[in-house]
Amino acid sequence: MDLDLRKLRYFAALAEHRHFGRAAEQLYIAQPVLSRQIRALEQELGCTLLLRTTRSVQLTPAGESLREEARAVFATVDAAVRRVNEVARGVERLVVAFAPGLHVSPAVRAFAAVRPEVGIELFRLNWWEQDAPLRDGRADLGYLRRPFDETGLRAVPVGAEPRVVCLPTTHRLAGRRELVLADLDGELVLDAQSRRTSSVEEKFELIAVGHGIAMVPLSVALSYSRPDLVHHTLADAEPVESCVVVAEDCSEPRVLDFLAVALRTLGEVPDVGRGE
Amino acid sequence: MDLDLRKLRYFAALAEHRHFGRAAEQLYIAQPVLSRQIRALEQELGCTLLLRTTRSVQLTPAGESLREEARAVFATVDAAVRRVNEVARGVERLVVAFAPGLHVSPAVRAFAAVRPEVGIELFRLNWWEQDAPLRDGRADLGYLRRPFDETGLRAVPVGAEPRVVCLPTTHRLAGRRELVLADLDGELVLDAQSRRTSSVEEKFELIAVGHGIAMVPLSVALSYSRPDLVHHTLADAEPVESCVVVAEDCSEPRVLDFLAVALRTLGEVPDVGRGE
DNA sequence: TAAAAATACTCCATAGGTATTTTAT
DNA sequence: ATAAAATACCTATGGAGTATTTTTA
């Protein structure tokens, strides 16, 4: 059913020593116990992890893989236990998510000046996960671009920026000063549907090699600009609003405090869009 | 000792239902079992997770925290089991790490054309972890900038780029065409020692608000450029070499194949440095 | 007083131990 | 022949069950 972390720890030690006897010794258990537990782990996972002879123990590819995965698992578990204990001891944490291209750090610094005791974690959203982390609790607060599903959330607009189109420098439209949507007729526009790219950087890479063009908010074009791409404002495209977002039912002071600071700070800052 | 994932799953269900009876029902166990296991979990963690009365069960802050952490733990564990099984079934994976600003995707696409059956995972390194992920097995292959600890690694140079200095647009040197190292005398240069920033973006944010300036490879300045920063080539600074790196003892075909493709592809591509 | 969590106890699955056998070099 | 892993068998911890008590809204 559930992976047994004890068995995983045993496996990690064995993968290190490549020797049942010495691994068992380090684990303060008897060698036959280790044999049995590893065998049980192999059965639970449904694959062979080690090739044993009486003279050598070597990892299979699956074993090598599990050895790496075990690192990640223990890191996650240890961090979880540590953070829960911190919260129990009264340490406050705040997870702030932000869409690519939006700059939260001014707000973070301003908040840190007011509530230095709150530990801040930043969390760059990928473009396909807008509001999701706010709903499932991975983030306390978000700095997002509209549109997204706002039901159950409190979204306060803090600015707007024009849309631009990103083109390779070699593109026929690259030299034009300003474009309108109609100019893009017949172009292959990369979007969520056409191909699931995993990051803004990847999307821009695709544009650079001529796989298409893309419409993005100006701040994205500015933050991830490259020498082989140009961008032009689309005069007749709707501007993009950015919002600070919290769960509607949120009443935790540290979150509301950050919200207040963020609205002040991000509102004050001139839109990145006017910086061009 | 080890966190018990079974107890954690019980807790997750209880946190969902906020009712011992119904949570136990969903878990197909008896209510007293759940009571006892949750109590044991609280003891193991050393903190109270729930405030119970006969009419209500509510989470403490530590409980709320654990509820979120549990998500991450199960996601990690599930992914681990899935990937190990994939490897056992013969699915090949390759983890490619790259330093900020370096573009691996041309190599990735070229490799995907040759060995489409190998799943590729990209992994953007933070600036303080250069070669570490190659040593501990988190990555099979790296695209790094010198210098780094090359013992036990095979590093093949694939290009060089000039160093630039990043300044706020308001800086006294911002208007100068080309600079030399001596021009920076008396400036506060942000580096690894002066402050441990967690990402390039953060470092640039610090520069933008006037906390200092920084010397970075040109490709970093280009990839993370912002309208409120400028960069100038440092005429007399050593250029930065970038390398493709694998473990010296690596003999796995998929890694060596990628290495071959990468050397061809990244060598061919004109240096990002000449793109300016 | 009634709904719900906690306690008391019993049972059994399984982790762990010791003694011994098997196996590959 | 021997080092090392596997097997056999035993013990005991702790997970799960049923019956019952305690608690508070």
Short mmCIF file of N, CA and C in Angstrom, two decimals, chain B residues 54-215:
data_model
loop_
_atom_site.label_atom_id
_atom_site.label_comp_id
_atom_site.label_asym_id
_atom_site.label_seq_id
_atom_site.Cartn_x
_atom_site.Cartn_y
_atom_site.Cartn_z
N THR B 54 -16.24 17.09 21.56
CA THR B 54 -17.16 16.08 21.05
C THR B 54 -17.97 16.63 19.88
N ARG B 55 -18.00 17.96 19.73
CA ARG B 55 -18.82 18.54 18.65
C ARG B 55 -17.99 18.99 17.45
N SER B 56 -16.70 19.18 17.64
CA SER B 56 -15.93 19.67 16.49
C SER B 56 -14.47 19.24 16.58
N VAL B 57 -13.87 19.13 15.43
CA VAL B 57 -12.44 18.85 15.32
C VAL B 57 -11.86 19.95 14.46
N GLN B 58 -10.91 20.72 15.02
CA GLN B 58 -10.30 21.74 14.17
C GLN B 58 -8.79 21.66 14.22
N LEU B 59 -8.18 22.05 13.10
CA LEU B 59 -6.73 21.96 12.96
C LEU B 59 -6.05 23.11 13.68
N THR B 60 -4.96 22.82 14.34
CA THR B 60 -4.08 23.86 14.87
C THR B 60 -3.25 24.39 13.69
N PRO B 61 -2.53 25.51 13.89
CA PRO B 61 -1.64 25.97 12.81
C PRO B 61 -0.68 24.87 12.38
N ALA B 62 -0.12 24.13 13.35
CA ALA B 62 0.78 23.03 13.00
C ALA B 62 0.05 21.99 12.16
N GLY B 63 -1.22 21.74 12.49
CA GLY B 63 -2.01 20.79 11.73
C GLY B 63 -2.24 21.27 10.30
N GLU B 64 -2.59 22.55 10.17
CA GLU B 64 -2.75 23.13 8.82
C GLU B 64 -1.47 22.97 8.03
N SER B 65 -0.37 23.23 8.70
CA SER B 65 0.92 23.11 8.04
C SER B 65 1.17 21.68 7.59
N LEU B 66 0.93 20.74 8.49
CA LEU B 66 1.18 19.34 8.13
C LEU B 66 0.28 18.89 6.99
N ARG B 67 -0.93 19.45 6.96
CA ARG B 67 -1.84 19.10 5.89
C ARG B 67 -1.23 19.44 4.53
N GLU B 68 -0.60 20.62 4.45
CA GLU B 68 0.06 21.01 3.19
C GLU B 68 1.29 20.16 2.93
N GLU B 69 2.08 19.96 3.98
CA GLU B 69 3.31 19.19 3.80
C GLU B 69 2.98 17.78 3.33
N ALA B 70 1.88 17.24 3.83
CA ALA B 70 1.50 15.87 3.45
C ALA B 70 1.30 15.76 1.95
N ARG B 71 0.68 16.79 1.37
CA ARG B 71 0.51 16.82 -0.07
C ARG B 71 1.83 16.63 -0.79
N ALA B 72 2.82 17.45 -0.37
CA ALA B 72 4.13 17.41 -1.02
C ALA B 72 4.77 16.04 -0.82
N VAL B 73 4.66 15.51 0.40
CA VAL B 73 5.28 14.21 0.68
C VAL B 73 4.69 13.13 -0.22
N PHE B 74 3.35 13.08 -0.29
CA PHE B 74 2.74 12.04 -1.12
C PHE B 74 3.05 12.24 -2.59
N ALA B 75 3.09 13.48 -3.02
CA ALA B 75 3.43 13.74 -4.43
C ALA B 75 4.83 13.22 -4.72
N THR B 76 5.77 13.50 -3.81
CA THR B 76 7.15 13.06 -4.01
C THR B 76 7.24 11.54 -4.02
N VAL B 77 6.58 10.92 -3.05
CA VAL B 77 6.64 9.46 -2.95
C VAL B 77 6.01 8.81 -4.17
N ASP B 78 4.84 9.31 -4.56
CA ASP B 78 4.17 8.72 -5.72
C ASP B 78 5.04 8.84 -6.96
N ALA B 79 5.63 10.03 -7.15
CA ALA B 79 6.48 10.24 -8.31
C ALA B 79 7.67 9.28 -8.27
N ALA B 80 8.24 9.10 -7.08
CA ALA B 80 9.39 8.22 -6.93
C ALA B 80 9.02 6.80 -7.36
N VAL B 81 7.93 6.29 -6.83
CA VAL B 81 7.52 4.92 -7.16
C VAL B 81 7.24 4.79 -8.66
N ARG B 82 6.56 5.77 -9.19
CA ARG B 82 6.24 5.73 -10.62
C ARG B 82 7.51 5.69 -11.47
N ARG B 83 8.45 6.57 -11.13
CA ARG B 83 9.67 6.64 -11.95
C ARG B 83 10.51 5.38 -11.83
N VAL B 84 10.59 4.83 -10.63
CA VAL B 84 11.35 3.59 -10.46
C VAL B 84 10.74 2.49 -11.32
N ASN B 85 9.42 2.42 -11.33
CA ASN B 85 8.76 1.41 -12.15
C ASN B 85 9.00 1.64 -13.63
N GLU B 86 9.01 2.91 -14.02
CA GLU B 86 9.29 3.21 -15.43
C GLU B 86 10.68 2.73 -15.80
N VAL B 87 11.65 3.03 -14.95
CA VAL B 87 13.02 2.59 -15.23
C VAL B 87 13.07 1.07 -15.32
N ALA B 88 12.37 0.42 -14.41
CA ALA B 88 12.37 -1.05 -14.41
C ALA B 88 11.76 -1.59 -15.70
N ARG B 89 10.79 -0.89 -16.23
CA ARG B 89 10.17 -1.32 -17.49
C ARG B 89 10.99 -0.91 -18.70
N GLY B 90 12.15 -0.29 -18.46
CA GLY B 90 13.05 0.03 -19.57
C GLY B 90 12.94 1.43 -20.11
N VAL B 91 12.08 2.27 -19.50
CA VAL B 91 11.98 3.66 -19.94
C VAL B 91 13.27 4.38 -19.54
N GLU B 92 13.86 5.09 -20.48
CA GLU B 92 15.11 5.79 -20.17
C GLU B 92 14.83 7.26 -19.89
N ARG B 93 15.49 7.78 -18.88
CA ARG B 93 15.36 9.19 -18.53
C ARG B 93 16.75 9.82 -18.47
N LEU B 94 16.78 11.12 -18.73
CA LEU B 94 18.04 11.83 -18.72
C LEU B 94 17.78 13.19 -18.08
N VAL B 95 18.52 13.50 -17.04
CA VAL B 95 18.34 14.79 -16.38
C VAL B 95 19.49 15.71 -16.76
N VAL B 96 19.15 16.81 -17.38
CA VAL B 96 20.15 17.76 -17.85
C VAL B 96 20.06 19.04 -17.01
N ALA B 97 21.15 19.36 -16.36
CA ALA B 97 21.20 20.58 -15.55
C ALA B 97 21.89 21.68 -16.34
N PHE B 98 21.43 22.92 -16.16
CA PHE B 98 22.09 24.01 -16.88
C PHE B 98 22.15 25.25 -15.99
N ALA B 99 23.22 26.01 -16.16
CA ALA B 99 23.40 27.23 -15.38
C ALA B 99 22.46 28.30 -15.94
N PRO B 100 22.03 29.26 -15.11
CA PRO B 100 21.13 30.32 -15.57
C PRO B 100 21.73 31.04 -16.77
N GLY B 101 20.92 31.27 -17.78
CA GLY B 101 21.37 32.02 -18.94
C GLY B 101 21.87 31.16 -20.08
N LEU B 102 22.30 29.93 -19.80
CA LEU B 102 22.75 29.04 -20.87
C LEU B 102 21.55 28.31 -21.46
N HIS B 103 21.53 28.19 -22.77
CA HIS B 103 20.37 27.59 -23.44
C HIS B 103 20.68 26.17 -23.89
N VAL B 104 20.10 25.20 -23.22
CA VAL B 104 20.31 23.80 -23.61
C VAL B 104 19.30 23.33 -24.64
N SER B 105 18.21 24.05 -24.79
CA SER B 105 17.11 23.46 -25.58
C SER B 105 17.48 23.10 -27.00
N PRO B 106 18.40 23.81 -27.67
CA PRO B 106 18.78 23.33 -29.01
C PRO B 106 19.32 21.91 -28.94
N ALA B 107 20.17 21.65 -27.95
CA ALA B 107 20.71 20.30 -27.80
C ALA B 107 19.61 19.31 -27.46
N VAL B 108 18.68 19.72 -26.62
CA VAL B 108 17.58 18.83 -26.24
C VAL B 108 16.76 18.45 -27.45
N ARG B 109 16.45 19.44 -28.28
CA ARG B 109 15.64 19.13 -29.47
C ARG B 109 16.41 18.23 -30.43
N ALA B 110 17.68 18.50 -30.61
CA ALA B 110 18.48 17.67 -31.52
C ALA B 110 18.54 16.24 -30.99
N PHE B 111 18.71 16.10 -29.67
CA PHE B 111 18.78 14.77 -29.08
C PHE B 111 17.44 14.05 -29.21
N ALA B 112 16.36 14.79 -29.00
CA ALA B 112 15.03 14.19 -29.08
C ALA B 112 14.76 13.64 -30.48
N ALA B 113 15.37 14.28 -31.49
CA ALA B 113 15.18 13.80 -32.85
C ALA B 113 15.88 12.46 -33.05
N VAL B 114 17.02 12.27 -32.36
CA VAL B 114 17.82 11.07 -32.54
C VAL B 114 17.34 9.94 -31.62
N ARG B 115 17.04 10.27 -30.37
CA ARG B 115 16.66 9.25 -29.37
C ARG B 115 15.34 9.64 -28.73
N PRO B 116 14.25 9.60 -29.51
CA PRO B 116 12.96 10.09 -28.99
C PRO B 116 12.45 9.29 -27.80
N GLU B 117 12.98 8.08 -27.61
CA GLU B 117 12.48 7.22 -26.53
C GLU B 117 13.01 7.65 -25.16
N VAL B 118 14.01 8.51 -25.13
CA VAL B 118 14.57 8.95 -23.85
C VAL B 118 13.82 10.19 -23.35
N GLY B 119 13.28 10.08 -22.17
CA GLY B 119 12.57 11.23 -21.57
C GLY B 119 13.58 12.20 -21.00
N ILE B 120 13.43 13.48 -21.33
CA ILE B 120 14.41 14.48 -20.88
C ILE B 120 13.80 15.34 -19.80
N GLU B 121 14.57 15.54 -18.75
CA GLU B 121 14.14 16.49 -17.72
C GLU B 121 15.16 17.60 -17.63
N LEU B 122 14.69 18.83 -17.65
CA LEU B 122 15.61 19.96 -17.52
C LEU B 122 15.60 20.45 -16.08
N PHE B 123 16.69 21.08 -15.68
CA PHE B 123 16.90 21.36 -14.28
C PHE B 123 17.77 22.63 -14.24
N ARG B 124 17.15 23.78 -13.98
CA ARG B 124 17.93 25.01 -13.93
C ARG B 124 18.68 25.09 -12.62
N LEU B 125 19.99 25.17 -12.70
CA LEU B 125 20.81 25.24 -11.49
C LEU B 125 20.70 26.62 -10.87
N ASN B 126 20.82 26.68 -9.57
CA ASN B 126 21.03 27.96 -8.95
C ASN B 126 22.51 28.25 -8.98
N TRP B 127 22.86 29.51 -8.83
CA TRP B 127 24.25 29.87 -9.12
C TRP B 127 25.22 29.25 -8.12
N TRP B 128 24.78 28.88 -6.93
CA TRP B 128 25.74 28.37 -5.94
C TRP B 128 25.96 26.86 -6.05
N GLU B 129 25.08 26.20 -6.78
CA GLU B 129 25.28 24.76 -6.96
C GLU B 129 25.72 24.55 -8.39
N GLN B 130 27.02 24.44 -8.60
CA GLN B 130 27.51 24.25 -9.95
C GLN B 130 27.54 22.76 -10.28
N ASP B 131 28.56 22.08 -9.80
CA ASP B 131 28.77 20.69 -10.16
C ASP B 131 28.07 19.72 -9.21
N ALA B 132 27.57 20.22 -8.06
CA ALA B 132 27.04 19.32 -7.04
C ALA B 132 26.01 18.32 -7.57
N PRO B 133 25.01 18.76 -8.33
CA PRO B 133 24.00 17.80 -8.79
C PRO B 133 24.56 16.69 -9.67
N LEU B 134 25.69 16.93 -10.33
CA LEU B 134 26.31 15.86 -11.12
C LEU B 134 26.97 14.83 -10.23
N ARG B 135 27.44 15.30 -9.09
CA ARG B 135 28.13 14.39 -8.17
C ARG B 135 27.15 13.53 -7.39
N ASP B 136 26.05 14.13 -6.94
CA ASP B 136 25.13 13.35 -6.11
C ASP B 136 24.07 12.63 -6.95
N GLY B 137 24.19 12.73 -8.28
CA GLY B 137 23.30 11.95 -9.12
C GLY B 137 21.98 12.61 -9.46
N ARG B 138 21.77 13.87 -9.02
CA ARG B 138 20.52 14.52 -9.35
C ARG B 138 20.45 14.84 -10.84
N ALA B 139 21.62 14.96 -11.47
CA ALA B 139 21.64 15.23 -12.91
C ALA B 139 22.64 14.29 -13.58
N ASP B 140 22.35 13.91 -14.84
CA ASP B 140 23.26 13.05 -15.57
C ASP B 140 24.30 13.88 -16.32
N LEU B 141 23.92 15.10 -16.62
CA LEU B 141 24.72 15.90 -17.53
C LEU B 141 24.52 17.36 -17.18
N GLY B 142 25.56 18.16 -17.31
CA GLY B 142 25.44 19.57 -16.96
C GLY B 142 25.95 20.47 -18.05
N TYR B 143 25.38 21.66 -18.13
CA TYR B 143 25.88 22.69 -19.04
C TYR B 143 26.24 23.86 -18.13
N LEU B 144 27.52 23.98 -17.82
CA LEU B 144 27.98 24.85 -16.74
C LEU B 144 29.00 25.88 -17.23
N ARG B 145 29.23 26.87 -16.38
CA ARG B 145 30.30 27.82 -16.64
C ARG B 145 31.47 27.53 -15.71
N ARG B 146 32.67 27.68 -16.26
CA ARG B 146 33.85 27.57 -15.41
C ARG B 146 33.97 28.83 -14.58
N PRO B 147 34.63 28.78 -13.42
CA PRO B 147 35.28 27.60 -12.88
C PRO B 147 34.35 26.80 -11.97
N PHE B 148 34.57 25.50 -11.89
CA PHE B 148 33.92 24.66 -10.89
C PHE B 148 34.87 23.51 -10.61
N ASP B 149 34.57 22.74 -9.61
CA ASP B 149 35.45 21.63 -9.24
C ASP B 149 35.33 20.52 -10.27
N GLU B 150 36.39 20.30 -11.06
CA GLU B 150 36.29 19.37 -12.17
C GLU B 150 36.81 17.98 -11.84
N THR B 151 37.26 17.76 -10.59
CA THR B 151 37.79 16.43 -10.24
C THR B 151 36.68 15.39 -10.34
N GLY B 152 36.99 14.32 -11.04
CA GLY B 152 36.02 13.25 -11.21
C GLY B 152 34.99 13.54 -12.28
N LEU B 153 35.10 14.68 -12.94
CA LEU B 153 34.13 15.04 -13.98
C LEU B 153 34.86 15.21 -15.31
N ARG B 154 34.12 15.01 -16.39
CA ARG B 154 34.68 15.26 -17.71
C ARG B 154 34.00 16.52 -18.24
N ALA B 155 34.77 17.58 -18.43
CA ALA B 155 34.21 18.86 -18.87
C ALA B 155 34.74 19.20 -20.25
N VAL B 156 33.85 19.39 -21.19
CA VAL B 156 34.26 19.74 -22.56
C VAL B 156 33.82 21.18 -22.86
N PRO B 157 34.77 22.09 -23.09
CA PRO B 157 34.41 23.49 -23.35
C PRO B 157 33.63 23.60 -24.65
N VAL B 158 32.59 24.41 -24.67
CA VAL B 158 31.81 24.60 -25.89
C VAL B 158 31.63 26.07 -26.26
N GLY B 159 32.27 26.97 -25.53
CA GLY B 159 32.12 28.38 -25.91
C GLY B 159 32.66 29.28 -24.83
N ALA B 160 32.73 30.56 -25.14
CA ALA B 160 33.18 31.54 -24.17
C ALA B 160 32.39 32.82 -24.38
N GLU B 161 32.22 33.57 -23.32
CA GLU B 161 31.46 34.81 -23.43
C GLU B 161 32.10 35.86 -22.53
N PRO B 162 31.99 37.12 -22.90
CA PRO B 162 32.58 38.17 -22.07
C PRO B 162 31.81 38.37 -20.78
N ARG B 163 32.48 38.95 -19.82
CA ARG B 163 31.79 39.38 -18.60
C ARG B 163 31.25 40.79 -18.80
N VAL B 164 30.11 41.04 -18.19
CA VAL B 164 29.56 42.40 -18.24
C VAL B 164 29.26 42.84 -16.81
N VAL B 165 29.11 44.12 -16.65
CA VAL B 165 28.69 44.64 -15.35
C VAL B 165 27.27 45.15 -15.48
N CYS B 166 26.42 44.78 -14.51
CA CYS B 166 25.01 45.21 -14.53
C CYS B 166 24.83 46.38 -13.59
N LEU B 167 24.18 47.41 -14.09
CA LEU B 167 24.01 48.65 -13.32
C LEU B 167 22.57 49.12 -13.43
N PRO B 168 22.09 49.86 -12.43
CA PRO B 168 20.80 50.52 -12.59
C PRO B 168 20.94 51.59 -13.66
N THR B 169 19.85 51.88 -14.38
CA THR B 169 19.91 52.92 -15.43
C THR B 169 20.31 54.27 -14.84
N THR B 170 20.08 54.42 -13.55
CA THR B 170 20.38 55.71 -12.89
C THR B 170 21.83 55.80 -12.43
N HIS B 171 22.62 54.77 -12.63
CA HIS B 171 23.98 54.74 -12.09
C HIS B 171 24.89 55.69 -12.85
N ARG B 172 25.92 56.21 -12.14
CA ARG B 172 26.80 57.19 -12.78
C ARG B 172 27.54 56.61 -13.98
N LEU B 173 27.72 55.28 -14.00
CA LEU B 173 28.46 54.66 -15.10
C LEU B 173 27.53 54.14 -16.20
N ALA B 174 26.23 54.32 -16.00
CA ALA B 174 25.27 53.69 -16.91
C ALA B 174 25.40 54.19 -18.34
N GLY B 175 25.83 55.42 -18.52
CA GLY B 175 25.90 55.97 -19.85
C GLY B 175 27.16 55.62 -20.61
N ARG B 176 28.16 55.11 -19.91
CA ARG B 176 29.45 54.81 -20.55
C ARG B 176 29.33 53.70 -21.58
N ARG B 177 30.12 53.75 -22.62
CA ARG B 177 30.02 52.76 -23.69
C ARG B 177 30.69 51.44 -23.28
N GLU B 178 31.91 51.49 -22.86
CA GLU B 178 32.64 50.28 -22.46
C GLU B 178 33.41 50.59 -21.19
N LEU B 179 33.51 49.61 -20.34
CA LEU B 179 34.15 49.83 -19.04
C LEU B 179 35.34 48.89 -18.87
N VAL B 180 36.21 49.25 -17.96
CA VAL B 180 37.28 48.34 -17.55
C VAL B 180 37.12 48.09 -16.06
N LEU B 181 37.78 47.05 -15.56
CA LEU B 181 37.62 46.67 -14.16
C LEU B 181 37.90 47.84 -13.22
N ALA B 182 38.91 48.65 -13.57
CA ALA B 182 39.30 49.74 -12.68
C ALA B 182 38.16 50.74 -12.47
N ASP B 183 37.25 50.85 -13.45
CA ASP B 183 36.11 51.78 -13.31
C ASP B 183 35.22 51.41 -12.12
N LEU B 184 35.29 50.13 -11.70
CA LEU B 184 34.39 49.67 -10.65
C LEU B 184 34.94 49.90 -9.25
N ASP B 185 36.16 50.47 -9.16
CA ASP B 185 36.75 50.70 -7.84
C ASP B 185 35.78 51.51 -6.98
N GLY B 186 35.59 51.04 -5.76
CA GLY B 186 34.73 51.76 -4.84
C GLY B 186 33.26 51.39 -4.95
N GLU B 187 32.91 50.56 -5.93
CA GLU B 187 31.52 50.13 -6.06
C GLU B 187 31.25 48.92 -5.16
N LEU B 188 30.01 48.80 -4.69
CA LEU B 188 29.63 47.61 -3.94
C LEU B 188 29.22 46.52 -4.93
N VAL B 189 30.05 45.51 -5.04
CA VAL B 189 29.78 44.43 -6.00
C VAL B 189 29.10 43.27 -5.28
N LEU B 190 27.90 42.93 -5.71
CA LEU B 190 27.16 41.82 -5.10
C LEU B 190 27.76 40.51 -5.60
N ASP B 191 28.18 39.67 -4.69
CA ASP B 191 28.68 38.36 -5.10
C ASP B 191 28.26 37.33 -4.07
N ALA B 192 28.77 36.15 -4.24
CA ALA B 192 28.39 35.04 -3.35
C ALA B 192 28.60 35.41 -1.88
N GLN B 193 29.69 36.12 -1.60
CA GLN B 193 30.02 36.41 -0.21
C GLN B 193 29.11 37.51 0.37
N SER B 194 28.86 38.54 -0.42
CA SER B 194 28.21 39.72 0.15
C SER B 194 26.78 39.44 0.58
N ARG B 195 26.10 38.55 -0.16
CA ARG B 195 24.74 38.24 0.24
C ARG B 195 24.26 37.02 -0.52
N ARG B 196 23.67 36.12 0.17
CA ARG B 196 23.24 34.88 -0.48
C ARG B 196 21.85 35.08 -1.08
N THR B 197 21.82 35.55 -2.30
CA THR B 197 20.55 35.69 -2.99
C THR B 197 20.18 34.34 -3.57
N SER B 198 18.89 34.10 -3.72
CA SER B 198 18.48 32.75 -4.08
C SER B 198 18.34 32.57 -5.58
N SER B 199 18.40 33.60 -6.36
CA SER B 199 18.25 33.45 -7.80
C SER B 199 18.83 34.66 -8.49
N VAL B 200 19.06 34.50 -9.78
CA VAL B 200 19.53 35.63 -10.58
C VAL B 200 18.51 36.77 -10.53
N GLU B 201 17.24 36.41 -10.64
CA GLU B 201 16.19 37.43 -10.63
C GLU B 201 16.28 38.29 -9.37
N GLU B 202 16.53 37.63 -8.24
CA GLU B 202 16.61 38.37 -6.99
C GLU B 202 17.80 39.30 -6.98
N LYS B 203 18.92 38.79 -7.49
CA LYS B 203 20.12 39.62 -7.54
C LYS B 203 19.86 40.87 -8.36
N PHE B 204 19.21 40.70 -9.51
CA PHE B 204 18.93 41.84 -10.38
C PHE B 204 17.96 42.81 -9.71
N GLU B 205 17.05 42.25 -8.94
CA GLU B 205 16.11 43.09 -8.20
C GLU B 205 16.89 43.98 -7.23
N LEU B 206 17.88 43.39 -6.56
CA LEU B 206 18.70 44.16 -5.62
C LEU B 206 19.45 45.27 -6.34
N ILE B 207 19.98 44.94 -7.52
CA ILE B 207 20.70 45.97 -8.28
C ILE B 207 19.74 47.10 -8.65
N ALA B 208 18.54 46.70 -9.09
CA ALA B 208 17.57 47.70 -9.54
C ALA B 208 17.23 48.70 -8.45
N VAL B 209 17.16 48.24 -7.20
CA VAL B 209 16.81 49.16 -6.12
C VAL B 209 18.04 49.81 -5.52
N GLY B 210 19.19 49.63 -6.16
CA GLY B 210 20.38 50.38 -5.76
C GLY B 210 21.21 49.77 -4.66
N HIS B 211 21.03 48.46 -4.39
CA HIS B 211 21.82 47.83 -3.32
C HIS B 211 23.21 47.42 -3.77
N GLY B 212 23.56 47.68 -5.01
CA GLY B 212 24.89 47.32 -5.49
C GLY B 212 24.87 47.06 -6.98
N ILE B 213 26.00 46.59 -7.48
CA ILE B 213 26.08 46.22 -8.89
C ILE B 213 26.63 44.80 -8.95
N ALA B 214 26.66 44.20 -10.12
CA ALA B 214 27.18 42.84 -10.21
C ALA B 214 27.87 42.60 -11.54
N MET B 215 28.87 41.74 -11.49
CA MET B 215 29.53 41.26 -12.71
C MET B 215 28.96 39.89 -13.02
#
